[in-house]
Amino acid sequence: MRIIKPFLLFIMVTWVTFCESKKHNKGSFHLDVKDSLENVDPKKQNAMIWEKENITESLFTLEKERSQIECTENGTIKVELTMTVLVKDNPSNVLLCVNHLNQEKQRTEQECQQFKYLKSQAGYVTSIQLNCIYNVIEGDKIHVTVVGTDMINRYRVFNRLLMYYI
């Protein structure tokens, strides 16, 4: 029993230290309430504007124009994007993309998913989840773009971008 108590204490201290070191490893963002996603150019990739959901320190920085999020450390991140939007008409060929701008290699990695809509009285409603994993270095940027028709950010609480180091 004398050996087990110090060992258990060591395990508890190690676990608390690990949890504290990972405390601020995530960033949570939601679409800006003023960014309705209306009047976007359907032929271009249009950047979405974000607001930081929590004001605690994190390893992600929202840039001034609020369309790009900068990674402040090297590592592997997971990006989880959840969107629920309303589209007025012509829902075909609408893509939602998560873009990783790699500063070192001067290139962009992109994960895209086409929207699948359900007809409603107000138009077409869709819910989408897109998950990506990227190896990043300090200064790399993540931004989300949409290509296609006008959308309305009608369900703000469901439109989230969660990023964290794994």
mmCIF file of N, CA and C in Angstrom, residues 56-145:
data_model
loop_
_atom_site.group_PDB
_atom_site.id
_atom_site.type_symbol
_atom_site.label_atom_id
_atom_site.label_comp_id
_atom_site.label_asym_id
_atom_site.label_seq_id
_atom_site.Cartn_x
_atom_site.Cartn_y
_atom_site.Cartn_z
ATOM 1 N N THR A 56 -11.176 33.073 -24.314
ATOM 2 C CA THR A 56 -9.974 32.557 -23.663
ATOM 3 C C THR A 56 -8.847 32.454 -24.682
ATOM 4 N N GLU A 57 -7.648 32.412 -24.162
ATOM 5 C CA GLU A 57 -6.485 32.240 -25.030
ATOM 6 C C GLU A 57 -6.568 30.894 -25.733
ATOM 7 N N SER A 58 -6.183 30.864 -26.968
ATOM 8 C CA SER A 58 -6.107 29.590 -27.674
ATOM 9 C C SER A 58 -4.923 29.640 -28.618
ATOM 10 N N LEU A 59 -4.664 28.537 -29.259
ATOM 11 C CA LEU A 59 -3.543 28.456 -30.188
ATOM 12 C C LEU A 59 -3.951 28.862 -31.600
ATOM 13 N N PHE A 60 -5.081 29.542 -31.727
ATOM 14 C CA PHE A 60 -5.574 30.002 -33.024
ATOM 15 C C PHE A 60 -5.941 31.477 -32.918
ATOM 16 N N THR A 61 -5.544 32.263 -33.922
ATOM 17 C CA THR A 61 -5.794 33.698 -33.924
ATOM 18 C C THR A 61 -6.669 34.058 -35.115
ATOM 19 N N LEU A 62 -7.742 34.773 -34.855
ATOM 20 C CA LEU A 62 -8.619 35.256 -35.918
ATOM 21 C C LEU A 62 -8.019 36.544 -36.461
ATOM 22 N N GLU A 63 -7.767 36.595 -37.783
ATOM 23 C CA GLU A 63 -7.137 37.766 -38.377
ATOM 24 C C GLU A 63 -8.123 38.926 -38.510
ATOM 25 N N LYS A 64 -7.598 40.116 -38.829
ATOM 26 C CA LYS A 64 -8.415 41.335 -38.870
ATOM 27 C C LYS A 64 -9.642 41.225 -39.755
ATOM 28 N N GLU A 65 -9.467 40.697 -40.956
ATOM 29 C CA GLU A 65 -10.612 40.606 -41.872
ATOM 30 C C GLU A 65 -11.578 39.495 -41.468
ATOM 31 N N ARG A 66 -11.183 38.675 -40.474
ATOM 32 C CA ARG A 66 -11.997 37.636 -39.850
ATOM 33 C C ARG A 66 -12.406 36.511 -40.798
ATOM 34 N N SER A 67 -11.717 36.373 -41.912
ATOM 35 C CA SER A 67 -12.004 35.249 -42.801
ATOM 36 C C SER A 67 -10.939 34.160 -42.695
ATOM 37 N N GLN A 68 -9.788 34.493 -42.085
ATOM 38 C CA GLN A 68 -8.712 33.516 -41.934
ATOM 39 C C GLN A 68 -8.348 33.349 -40.468
ATOM 40 N N ILE A 69 -8.024 32.121 -40.107
ATOM 41 C CA ILE A 69 -7.622 31.798 -38.743
ATOM 42 C C ILE A 69 -6.192 31.282 -38.805
ATOM 43 N N GLU A 70 -5.314 31.903 -38.033
ATOM 44 C CA GLU A 70 -3.898 31.555 -38.065
ATOM 45 C C GLU A 70 -3.554 30.560 -36.966
ATOM 46 N N CYS A 71 -2.739 29.574 -37.324
ATOM 47 C CA CYS A 71 -2.232 28.595 -36.367
ATOM 48 C C CYS A 71 -0.960 29.176 -35.748
ATOM 49 N N THR A 72 -0.858 29.165 -34.429
ATOM 50 C CA THR A 72 0.278 29.798 -33.763
ATOM 51 C C THR A 72 1.339 28.808 -33.298
ATOM 52 N N GLU A 73 1.148 27.523 -33.583
ATOM 53 C CA GLU A 73 2.143 26.511 -33.216
ATOM 54 C C GLU A 73 2.250 25.457 -34.306
ATOM 55 N N ASN A 74 3.352 24.736 -34.305
ATOM 56 C CA ASN A 74 3.515 23.591 -35.190
ATOM 57 C C ASN A 74 2.749 22.410 -34.614
ATOM 58 N N GLY A 75 2.245 21.542 -35.490
ATOM 59 C CA GLY A 75 1.571 20.339 -35.015
ATOM 60 C C GLY A 75 0.540 19.840 -36.004
ATOM 61 N N THR A 76 -0.297 18.957 -35.529
ATOM 62 C CA THR A 76 -1.383 18.401 -36.331
ATOM 63 C C THR A 76 -2.689 18.920 -35.755
ATOM 64 N N ILE A 77 -3.535 19.476 -36.627
ATOM 65 C CA ILE A 77 -4.817 19.996 -36.155
ATOM 66 C C ILE A 77 -5.959 19.239 -36.810
ATOM 67 N N LYS A 78 -7.053 19.213 -36.096
ATOM 68 C CA LYS A 78 -8.290 18.679 -36.647
ATOM 69 C C LYS A 78 -9.249 19.851 -36.786
ATOM 70 N N VAL A 79 -9.900 19.930 -37.935
ATOM 71 C CA VAL A 79 -10.872 20.982 -38.217
ATOM 72 C C VAL A 79 -12.229 20.317 -38.363
ATOM 73 N N GLU A 80 -13.195 20.782 -37.581
ATOM 74 C CA GLU A 80 -14.560 20.270 -37.663
ATOM 75 C C GLU A 80 -15.476 21.432 -38.019
ATOM 76 N N LEU A 81 -16.098 21.352 -39.184
ATOM 77 C CA LEU A 81 -17.002 22.401 -39.654
ATOM 78 C C LEU A 81 -18.410 21.840 -39.708
ATOM 79 N N THR A 82 -19.346 22.534 -39.076
ATOM 80 C CA THR A 82 -20.753 22.144 -39.098
ATOM 81 C C THR A 82 -21.553 23.325 -39.615
ATOM 82 N N MET A 83 -22.336 23.118 -40.661
ATOM 83 C CA MET A 83 -23.125 24.200 -41.262
ATOM 84 C C MET A 83 -24.562 23.748 -41.472
ATOM 85 N N THR A 84 -25.501 24.629 -41.165
ATOM 86 C CA THR A 84 -26.904 24.441 -41.509
ATOM 87 C C THR A 84 -27.372 25.754 -42.111
ATOM 88 N N VAL A 85 -27.716 25.734 -43.382
ATOM 89 C CA VAL A 85 -28.065 26.970 -44.087
ATOM 90 C C VAL A 85 -29.307 26.772 -44.939
ATOM 91 N N LEU A 86 -29.863 27.891 -45.358
ATOM 92 C CA LEU A 86 -31.014 27.916 -46.248
ATOM 93 C C LEU A 86 -30.556 28.488 -47.579
ATOM 94 N N VAL A 87 -30.935 27.848 -48.658
ATOM 95 C CA VAL A 87 -30.602 28.310 -50.000
ATOM 96 C C VAL A 87 -31.901 28.646 -50.707
ATOM 97 N N LYS A 88 -31.945 29.835 -51.316
ATOM 98 C CA LYS A 88 -33.186 30.287 -51.949
ATOM 99 C C LYS A 88 -33.562 29.440 -53.159
ATOM 100 N N ASP A 89 -32.624 29.246 -54.059
ATOM 101 C CA ASP A 89 -32.923 28.480 -55.267
ATOM 102 C C ASP A 89 -31.648 27.878 -55.850
ATOM 103 N N ASN A 90 -31.815 27.005 -56.835
ATOM 104 C CA ASN A 90 -30.705 26.387 -57.566
ATOM 105 C C ASN A 90 -29.634 25.806 -56.638
ATOM 106 N N PRO A 91 -29.980 24.786 -55.874
ATOM 107 C CA PRO A 91 -29.017 24.247 -54.916
ATOM 108 C C PRO A 91 -27.933 23.360 -55.515
ATOM 109 N N SER A 92 -27.993 23.082 -56.787
ATOM 110 C CA SER A 92 -26.984 22.186 -57.368
ATOM 111 C C SER A 92 -25.639 22.896 -57.500
ATOM 112 N N ASN A 93 -24.600 22.129 -57.456
ATOM 113 C CA ASN A 93 -23.232 22.602 -57.655
ATOM 114 C C ASN A 93 -22.751 23.602 -56.610
ATOM 115 N N VAL A 94 -23.219 23.483 -55.382
ATOM 116 C CA VAL A 94 -22.726 24.332 -54.302
ATOM 117 C C VAL A 94 -21.714 23.524 -53.499
ATOM 118 N N LEU A 95 -20.517 24.082 -53.337
ATOM 119 C CA LEU A 95 -19.443 23.415 -52.604
ATOM 120 C C LEU A 95 -19.061 24.217 -51.371
ATOM 121 N N LEU A 96 -18.789 23.521 -50.295
ATOM 122 C CA LEU A 96 -18.235 24.119 -49.092
ATOM 123 C C LEU A 96 -16.825 23.562 -48.947
ATOM 124 N N CYS A 97 -15.839 24.441 -48.765
ATOM 125 C CA CYS A 97 -14.444 23.997 -48.736
ATOM 126 C C CYS A 97 -13.715 24.530 -47.508
ATOM 127 N N VAL A 98 -12.885 23.683 -46.914
ATOM 128 C CA VAL A 98 -11.952 24.090 -45.868
ATOM 129 C C VAL A 98 -10.583 24.133 -46.529
ATOM 130 N N ASN A 99 -9.907 25.275 -46.411
ATOM 131 C CA ASN A 99 -8.631 25.500 -47.073
ATOM 132 C C ASN A 99 -7.514 25.661 -46.049
ATOM 133 N N HIS A 100 -6.393 24.975 -46.284
ATOM 134 C CA HIS A 100 -5.203 25.107 -45.442
ATOM 135 C C HIS A 100 -4.140 25.778 -46.288
ATOM 136 N N LEU A 101 -3.757 27.008 -45.912
ATOM 137 C CA LEU A 101 -2.715 27.745 -46.626
ATOM 138 C C LEU A 101 -1.384 27.442 -45.958
ATOM 139 N N ASN A 102 -0.564 26.619 -46.609
ATOM 140 C CA ASN A 102 0.720 26.193 -46.070
ATOM 141 C C ASN A 102 1.769 27.245 -46.417
ATOM 142 N N GLN A 103 2.279 27.954 -45.401
ATOM 143 C CA GLN A 103 3.238 29.036 -45.611
ATOM 144 C C GLN A 103 4.585 28.522 -46.114
ATOM 145 N N GLU A 104 5.018 27.367 -45.605
ATOM 146 C CA GLU A 104 6.333 26.838 -45.950
ATOM 147 C C GLU A 104 6.395 26.372 -47.401
ATOM 148 N N LYS A 105 5.378 25.650 -47.839
ATOM 149 C CA LYS A 105 5.378 25.092 -49.191
ATOM 150 C C LYS A 105 4.684 25.993 -50.202
ATOM 151 N N GLN A 106 4.143 27.119 -49.743
ATOM 152 C CA GLN A 106 3.451 28.069 -50.612
ATOM 153 C C GLN A 106 2.381 27.386 -51.458
ATOM 154 N N ARG A 107 1.543 26.587 -50.790
ATOM 155 C CA ARG A 107 0.460 25.915 -51.505
ATOM 156 C C ARG A 107 -0.757 25.805 -50.600
ATOM 157 N N THR A 108 -1.868 25.436 -51.206
ATOM 158 C CA THR A 108 -3.122 25.301 -50.471
ATOM 159 C C THR A 108 -3.622 23.872 -50.570
ATOM 160 N N GLU A 109 -3.972 23.302 -49.417
ATOM 161 C CA GLU A 109 -4.671 22.016 -49.380
ATOM 162 C C GLU A 109 -6.145 22.335 -49.204
ATOM 163 N N GLN A 110 -6.994 21.589 -49.883
ATOM 164 C CA GLN A 110 -8.416 21.902 -49.840
ATOM 165 C C GLN A 110 -9.246 20.632 -49.723
ATOM 166 N N GLU A 111 -10.195 20.651 -48.788
ATOM 167 C CA GLU A 111 -11.180 19.576 -48.630
ATOM 168 C C GLU A 111 -12.544 20.189 -48.923
ATOM 169 N N CYS A 112 -13.281 19.620 -49.866
ATOM 170 C CA CYS A 112 -14.586 20.175 -50.242
ATOM 171 C C CYS A 112 -15.668 19.108 -50.154
ATOM 172 N N GLN A 113 -16.876 19.580 -49.965
ATOM 173 C CA GLN A 113 -18.031 18.693 -49.963
ATOM 174 C C GLN A 113 -19.194 19.419 -50.619
ATOM 175 N N GLN A 114 -19.901 18.695 -51.480
ATOM 176 C CA GLN A 114 -21.059 19.279 -52.143
ATOM 177 C C GLN A 114 -22.265 19.221 -51.212
ATOM 178 N N PHE A 115 -23.060 20.280 -51.241
ATOM 179 C CA PHE A 115 -24.258 20.325 -50.401
ATOM 180 C C PHE A 115 -25.334 19.412 -50.968
ATOM 181 N N LYS A 116 -26.060 18.783 -50.083
ATOM 182 C CA LYS A 116 -27.246 18.010 -50.455
ATOM 183 C C LYS A 116 -28.413 18.647 -49.714
ATOM 184 N N TYR A 117 -29.424 19.079 -50.452
ATOM 185 C CA TYR A 117 -30.492 19.891 -49.878
ATOM 186 C C TYR A 117 -31.788 19.131 -49.711
ATOM 187 N N LEU A 118 -32.571 19.591 -48.740
ATOM 188 C CA LEU A 118 -33.940 19.137 -48.552
ATOM 189 C C LEU A 118 -34.857 20.301 -48.885
ATOM 190 N N LYS A 119 -35.880 20.052 -49.672
ATOM 191 C CA LYS A 119 -36.833 21.096 -50.051
ATOM 192 C C LYS A 119 -37.677 21.472 -48.839
ATOM 193 N N SER A 120 -37.849 22.775 -48.615
ATOM 194 C CA SER A 120 -38.722 23.276 -47.552
ATOM 195 C C SER A 120 -39.564 24.410 -48.124
ATOM 196 N N GLN A 121 -40.487 24.932 -47.340
ATOM 197 C CA GLN A 121 -41.336 26.017 -47.826
ATOM 198 C C GLN A 121 -40.532 27.281 -48.093
ATOM 199 N N ALA A 122 -39.466 27.482 -47.347
ATOM 200 C CA ALA A 122 -38.663 28.692 -47.514
ATOM 201 C C ALA A 122 -37.611 28.559 -48.605
ATOM 202 N N GLY A 123 -37.358 27.380 -49.081
ATOM 203 C CA GLY A 123 -36.320 27.146 -50.084
ATOM 204 C C GLY A 123 -35.738 25.765 -49.889
ATOM 205 N N TYR A 124 -34.420 25.679 -49.873
ATOM 206 C CA TYR A 124 -33.724 24.412 -49.670
ATOM 207 C C TYR A 124 -32.865 24.517 -48.415
ATOM 208 N N VAL A 125 -32.977 23.552 -47.535
ATOM 209 C CA VAL A 125 -32.218 23.546 -46.285
ATOM 210 C C VAL A 125 -31.199 22.416 -46.352
ATOM 211 N N THR A 126 -30.019 22.677 -45.830
ATOM 212 C CA THR A 126 -29.004 21.632 -45.777
ATOM 213 C C THR A 126 -28.244 21.694 -44.463
ATOM 214 N N SER A 127 -27.763 20.570 -44.055
ATOM 215 C CA SER A 127 -26.869 20.479 -42.911
ATOM 216 C C SER A 127 -25.665 19.675 -43.378
ATOM 217 N N ILE A 128 -24.488 20.158 -43.057
ATOM 218 C CA ILE A 128 -23.282 19.507 -43.551
ATOM 219 C C ILE A 128 -22.238 19.483 -42.443
ATOM 220 N N GLN A 129 -21.455 18.420 -42.404
ATOM 221 C CA GLN A 129 -20.315 18.333 -41.500
ATOM 222 C C GLN A 129 -19.103 17.958 -42.333
ATOM 223 N N LEU A 130 -18.035 18.687 -42.136
ATOM 224 C CA LEU A 130 -16.807 18.444 -42.874
ATOM 225 C C LEU A 130 -15.666 18.395 -41.862
ATOM 226 N N ASN A 131 -14.939 17.289 -41.832
ATOM 227 C CA ASN A 131 -13.825 17.101 -40.902
ATOM 228 C C ASN A 131 -12.537 16.910 -41.690
ATOM 229 N N CYS A 132 -11.484 17.614 -41.276
ATOM 230 C CA CYS A 132 -10.192 17.532 -41.954
ATOM 231 C C CYS A 132 -9.084 17.463 -40.909
ATOM 232 N N ILE A 133 -7.979 16.855 -41.287
ATOM 233 C CA ILE A 133 -6.784 16.840 -40.445
ATOM 234 C C ILE A 133 -5.629 17.375 -41.288
ATOM 235 N N TYR A 134 -4.902 18.358 -40.723
ATOM 236 C CA TYR A 134 -3.786 18.978 -41.432
ATOM 237 C C TYR A 134 -2.560 19.022 -40.528
ATOM 238 N N ASN A 135 -1.385 18.847 -41.128
ATOM 239 C CA ASN A 135 -0.127 19.126 -40.445
ATOM 240 C C ASN A 135 0.183 20.590 -40.709
ATOM 241 N N VAL A 136 0.352 21.371 -39.641
ATOM 242 C CA VAL A 136 0.546 22.810 -39.796
ATOM 243 C C VAL A 136 1.844 23.243 -39.139
ATOM 244 N N ILE A 137 2.347 24.376 -39.614
ATOM 245 C CA ILE A 137 3.468 25.041 -38.962
ATOM 246 C C ILE A 137 2.977 26.420 -38.527
ATOM 247 N N GLU A 138 3.703 27.018 -37.616
ATOM 248 C CA GLU A 138 3.325 28.340 -37.121
ATOM 249 C C GLU A 138 3.166 29.308 -38.293
ATOM 250 N N GLY A 139 2.056 30.000 -38.344
ATOM 251 C CA GLY A 139 1.787 30.957 -39.415
ATOM 252 C C GLY A 139 0.861 30.434 -40.496
ATOM 253 N N ASP A 140 0.645 29.122 -40.549
ATOM 254 C CA ASP A 140 -0.313 28.577 -41.518
ATOM 255 C C ASP A 140 -1.703 29.115 -41.215
ATOM 256 N N LYS A 141 -2.523 29.190 -42.259
ATOM 257 C CA LYS A 141 -3.858 29.750 -42.102
ATOM 258 C C LYS A 141 -4.921 28.764 -42.575
ATOM 259 N N ILE A 142 -6.076 28.833 -41.927
ATOM 260 C CA ILE A 142 -7.239 28.036 -42.293
ATOM 261 C C ILE A 142 -8.348 29.007 -42.650
ATOM 262 N N HIS A 143 -9.022 28.777 -43.772
ATOM 263 C CA HIS A 143 -10.222 29.552 -44.064
ATOM 264 C C HIS A 143 -11.231 28.680 -44.787
ATOM 265 N N VAL A 144 -12.489 29.078 -44.652
ATOM 266 C CA VAL A 144 -13.599 28.319 -45.214
ATOM 267 C C VAL A 144 -14.205 29.134 -46.341
ATOM 268 N N THR A 145 -14.432 28.468 -47.474
ATOM 269 C CA THR A 145 -15.032 29.152 -48.618
ATOM 270 C C THR A 145 -16.252 28.388 -49.096
#
